[in-house]
Amino acid sequence: MNEYRFEDLKIGQEEYFSVTVTEEMMRSFLELSGDENPLHNDADFAREQGYHDKVVYGLLTTSFISRLVGVMLPGKYCLLQGINVKYSKPVYVGDILIVKGILEELHPSVKRVVIKVFVQNQDEKKVLKGKVEVGFLPK
């Protein structure tokens, strides 16, 4: 886990990690969210709608941004304060995702940063892009 303080950060700084989406993640998200939409839980239904297989929950994909911010950039001393994302392609179980953040803005007066986030799949296709606002713990 990184332990960047506000003073340690620089515009353009970046971090990334990869994660493989699993069926277990889908089951856990279903249990947690209660989202029983068949697009996410019924492969036949998803195929009838024109998808290759069940579509991974968008918010499951987005949840990896929490890991990016809370563990990597900036890490231990941060608090996620806002998130704005757009989904551009579906994600499927088995996809290998690269989750990347690039520090875009520093706001010293309020100790807040803005991080551009991207998620791409194993085919290098962007499946999500957005921005997050991150504050810092007082101590």
mmCIF file of C-alpha atoms in Angstrom:
data_model
loop_
_atom_site.group_PDB
_atom_site.id
_atom_site.type_symbol
_atom_site.label_atom_id
_atom_site.label_comp_id
_atom_site.label_asym_id
_atom_site.label_seq_id
_atom_site.Cartn_x
_atom_site.Cartn_y
_atom_site.Cartn_z
ATOM 1 C CA MET A 1 0.000 0.000 0.000
ATOM 2 C CA ASN A 2 1.327 3.421 -0.937
ATOM 3 C CA GLU A 3 1.375 6.124 1.710
ATOM 4 C CA TYR A 4 1.538 9.316 -0.355
ATOM 5 C CA ARG A 5 0.739 12.534 1.446
ATOM 6 C CA PHE A 6 -0.601 15.500 -0.513
ATOM 7 C CA GLU A 7 2.868 17.088 -0.526
ATOM 8 C CA ASP A 8 4.381 13.986 -2.172
ATOM 9 C CA LEU A 9 2.215 14.111 -5.291
ATOM 10 C CA LYS A 10 2.967 15.576 -8.717
ATOM 11 C CA ILE A 11 0.847 16.225 -11.796
ATOM 12 C CA GLY A 12 1.245 13.336 -14.227
ATOM 13 C CA GLN A 13 2.040 10.791 -11.527
ATOM 14 C CA GLU A 14 0.415 7.465 -12.326
ATOM 15 C CA GLU A 15 -0.251 4.027 -10.934
ATOM 16 C CA TYR A 16 -1.943 0.936 -12.342
ATOM 17 C CA PHE A 17 -2.706 -2.696 -11.622
ATOM 18 C CA SER A 18 -4.371 -5.602 -13.370
ATOM 19 C CA VAL A 19 -7.219 -7.777 -12.167
ATOM 20 C CA THR A 20 -9.085 -10.715 -13.678
ATOM 21 C CA VAL A 21 -12.858 -10.600 -13.280
ATOM 22 C CA THR A 22 -14.146 -13.879 -11.846
ATOM 23 C CA GLU A 23 -17.486 -15.605 -11.465
ATOM 24 C CA GLU A 24 -16.973 -15.417 -7.693
ATOM 25 C CA MET A 25 -16.772 -11.612 -7.938
ATOM 26 C CA MET A 26 -20.070 -11.609 -9.823
ATOM 27 C CA ARG A 27 -21.746 -13.808 -7.174
ATOM 28 C CA SER A 28 -20.418 -11.634 -4.364
ATOM 29 C CA PHE A 29 -21.611 -8.467 -6.075
ATOM 30 C CA LEU A 30 -25.055 -9.992 -6.642
ATOM 31 C CA GLU A 31 -25.265 -10.936 -2.974
ATOM 32 C CA LEU A 32 -24.114 -7.496 -1.842
ATOM 33 C CA SER A 33 -26.186 -5.396 -4.257
ATOM 34 C CA GLY A 34 -29.258 -7.548 -4.784
ATOM 35 C CA ASP A 35 -29.139 -6.659 -8.511
ATOM 36 C CA GLU A 36 -30.787 -9.708 -10.109
ATOM 37 C CA ASN A 37 -31.001 -8.258 -13.607
ATOM 38 C CA PRO A 38 -30.706 -11.214 -16.012
ATOM 39 C CA LEU A 39 -28.225 -9.299 -18.188
ATOM 40 C CA HIS A 40 -25.706 -9.976 -15.402
ATOM 41 C CA ASN A 41 -26.930 -13.399 -14.290
ATOM 42 C CA ASP A 42 -28.311 -15.293 -17.270
ATOM 43 C CA ALA A 43 -25.933 -16.001 -20.171
ATOM 44 C CA ASP A 44 -28.758 -17.007 -22.527
ATOM 45 C CA PHE A 45 -30.643 -13.778 -21.837
ATOM 46 C CA ALA A 46 -27.478 -11.713 -22.360
ATOM 47 C CA ARG A 47 -26.781 -13.462 -25.669
ATOM 48 C CA GLU A 48 -30.377 -12.831 -26.804
ATOM 49 C CA GLN A 49 -29.648 -9.136 -26.217
ATOM 50 C CA GLY A 50 -26.565 -9.260 -28.456
ATOM 51 C CA TYR A 51 -23.801 -9.700 -25.874
ATOM 52 C CA HIS A 52 -21.184 -12.480 -25.889
ATOM 53 C CA ASP A 53 -22.076 -13.627 -22.378
ATOM 54 C CA LYS A 54 -23.298 -12.247 -19.063
ATOM 55 C CA VAL A 55 -22.238 -8.628 -18.711
ATOM 56 C CA VAL A 56 -20.216 -7.778 -15.606
ATOM 57 C CA TYR A 57 -21.908 -5.236 -13.355
ATOM 58 C CA GLY A 58 -20.738 -1.731 -14.202
ATOM 59 C CA LEU A 59 -20.341 -0.904 -10.549
ATOM 60 C CA LEU A 60 -18.209 -4.011 -10.038
ATOM 61 C CA THR A 61 -15.843 -2.662 -12.681
ATOM 62 C CA THR A 62 -16.016 0.769 -11.047
ATOM 63 C CA SER A 63 -15.218 -0.733 -7.647
ATOM 64 C CA PHE A 64 -11.661 -1.359 -8.797
ATOM 65 C CA ILE A 65 -11.184 2.415 -8.770
ATOM 66 C CA SER A 66 -11.606 2.272 -5.001
ATOM 67 C CA ARG A 67 -8.634 -0.093 -4.893
ATOM 68 C CA LEU A 68 -6.620 2.181 -7.181
ATOM 69 C CA VAL A 69 -7.230 5.232 -4.999
ATOM 70 C CA GLY A 70 -7.232 3.623 -1.562
ATOM 71 C CA VAL A 71 -4.191 1.437 -2.104
ATOM 72 C CA MET A 72 -2.077 2.966 -4.878
ATOM 73 C CA LEU A 73 -2.723 6.619 -5.756
ATOM 74 C CA PRO A 74 -2.589 8.186 -3.246
ATOM 75 C CA GLY A 75 -3.152 5.211 -0.923
ATOM 76 C CA LYS A 76 -3.391 4.993 2.843
ATOM 77 C CA TYR A 77 -4.089 8.643 3.748
ATOM 78 C CA CYS A 78 -6.841 9.419 1.254
ATOM 79 C CA LEU A 79 -10.609 9.594 1.173
ATOM 80 C CA LEU A 80 -12.527 9.177 -2.082
ATOM 81 C CA GLN A 81 -14.862 12.181 -2.341
ATOM 82 C CA GLY A 82 -16.358 11.953 -5.802
ATOM 83 C CA ILE A 83 -16.438 9.785 -8.866
ATOM 84 C CA ASN A 84 -17.662 10.323 -12.415
ATOM 85 C CA VAL A 85 -17.290 7.487 -14.912
ATOM 86 C CA LYS A 86 -18.554 6.454 -18.317
ATOM 87 C CA TYR A 87 -18.715 2.897 -19.623
ATOM 88 C CA SER A 88 -17.753 2.404 -23.250
ATOM 89 C CA LYS A 89 -17.613 -1.384 -23.702
ATOM 90 C CA PRO A 90 -19.016 -4.357 -21.806
ATOM 91 C CA VAL A 91 -16.842 -6.401 -19.461
ATOM 92 C CA TYR A 92 -17.160 -10.188 -19.221
ATOM 93 C CA VAL A 93 -16.093 -12.782 -16.667
ATOM 94 C CA GLY A 94 -12.523 -13.778 -17.476
ATOM 95 C CA ASP A 95 -11.550 -10.349 -18.782
ATOM 96 C CA ILE A 96 -8.197 -9.088 -17.567
ATOM 97 C CA LEU A 97 -8.565 -5.415 -16.725
ATOM 98 C CA ILE A 98 -5.830 -2.816 -16.423
ATOM 99 C CA VAL A 99 -6.956 -0.123 -13.978
ATOM 100 C CA LYS A 100 -4.927 3.073 -14.311
ATOM 101 C CA GLY A 101 -4.943 6.474 -12.660
ATOM 102 C CA ILE A 102 -3.084 9.622 -13.681
ATOM 103 C CA LEU A 103 -2.921 12.601 -11.341
ATOM 104 C CA GLU A 104 -4.431 15.507 -13.248
ATOM 105 C CA GLU A 105 -5.031 18.319 -10.718
ATOM 106 C CA LEU A 106 -3.672 19.376 -7.326
ATOM 107 C CA HIS A 107 -5.705 21.767 -5.134
ATOM 108 C CA PRO A 108 -3.448 22.753 -2.217
ATOM 109 C CA SER A 109 -5.947 25.065 -0.474
ATOM 110 C CA VAL A 110 -8.275 22.124 0.219
ATOM 111 C CA LYS A 111 -5.750 19.275 -0.092
ATOM 112 C CA ARG A 112 -7.717 17.623 -2.859
ATOM 113 C CA VAL A 113 -6.574 15.960 -6.068
ATOM 114 C CA VAL A 114 -8.313 14.955 -9.273
ATOM 115 C CA ILE A 115 -7.251 11.693 -10.867
ATOM 116 C CA LYS A 116 -8.121 10.616 -14.414
ATOM 117 C CA VAL A 117 -9.021 6.948 -14.386
ATOM 118 C CA PHE A 118 -9.102 4.408 -17.203
ATOM 119 C CA VAL A 119 -9.926 0.737 -17.335
ATOM 120 C CA GLN A 120 -9.004 -1.280 -20.400
ATOM 121 C CA ASN A 121 -9.403 -4.969 -21.159
ATOM 122 C CA GLN A 122 -6.880 -7.524 -22.375
ATOM 123 C CA ASP A 123 -7.541 -6.391 -25.956
ATOM 124 C CA GLU A 124 -6.450 -2.844 -24.995
ATOM 125 C CA LYS A 125 -10.007 -1.550 -25.444
ATOM 126 C CA LYS A 126 -11.152 1.073 -22.957
ATOM 127 C CA VAL A 127 -14.169 -0.164 -21.049
ATOM 128 C CA LEU A 128 -14.392 2.736 -18.588
ATOM 129 C CA LYS A 129 -13.003 6.238 -18.233
ATOM 130 C CA GLY A 130 -13.624 8.987 -15.757
ATOM 131 C CA LYS A 131 -12.338 11.208 -12.991
ATOM 132 C CA VAL A 132 -12.228 10.903 -9.235
ATOM 133 C CA GLU A 133 -11.820 13.560 -6.573
ATOM 134 C CA VAL A 134 -9.739 12.530 -3.601
ATOM 135 C CA GLY A 135 -9.169 14.306 -0.289
ATOM 136 C CA PHE A 136 -6.697 13.556 2.456
ATOM 137 C CA LEU A 137 -7.086 12.486 6.061
ATOM 138 C CA PRO A 138 -6.264 15.288 8.519
ATOM 139 C CA LYS A 139 -3.417 13.441 10.291
#
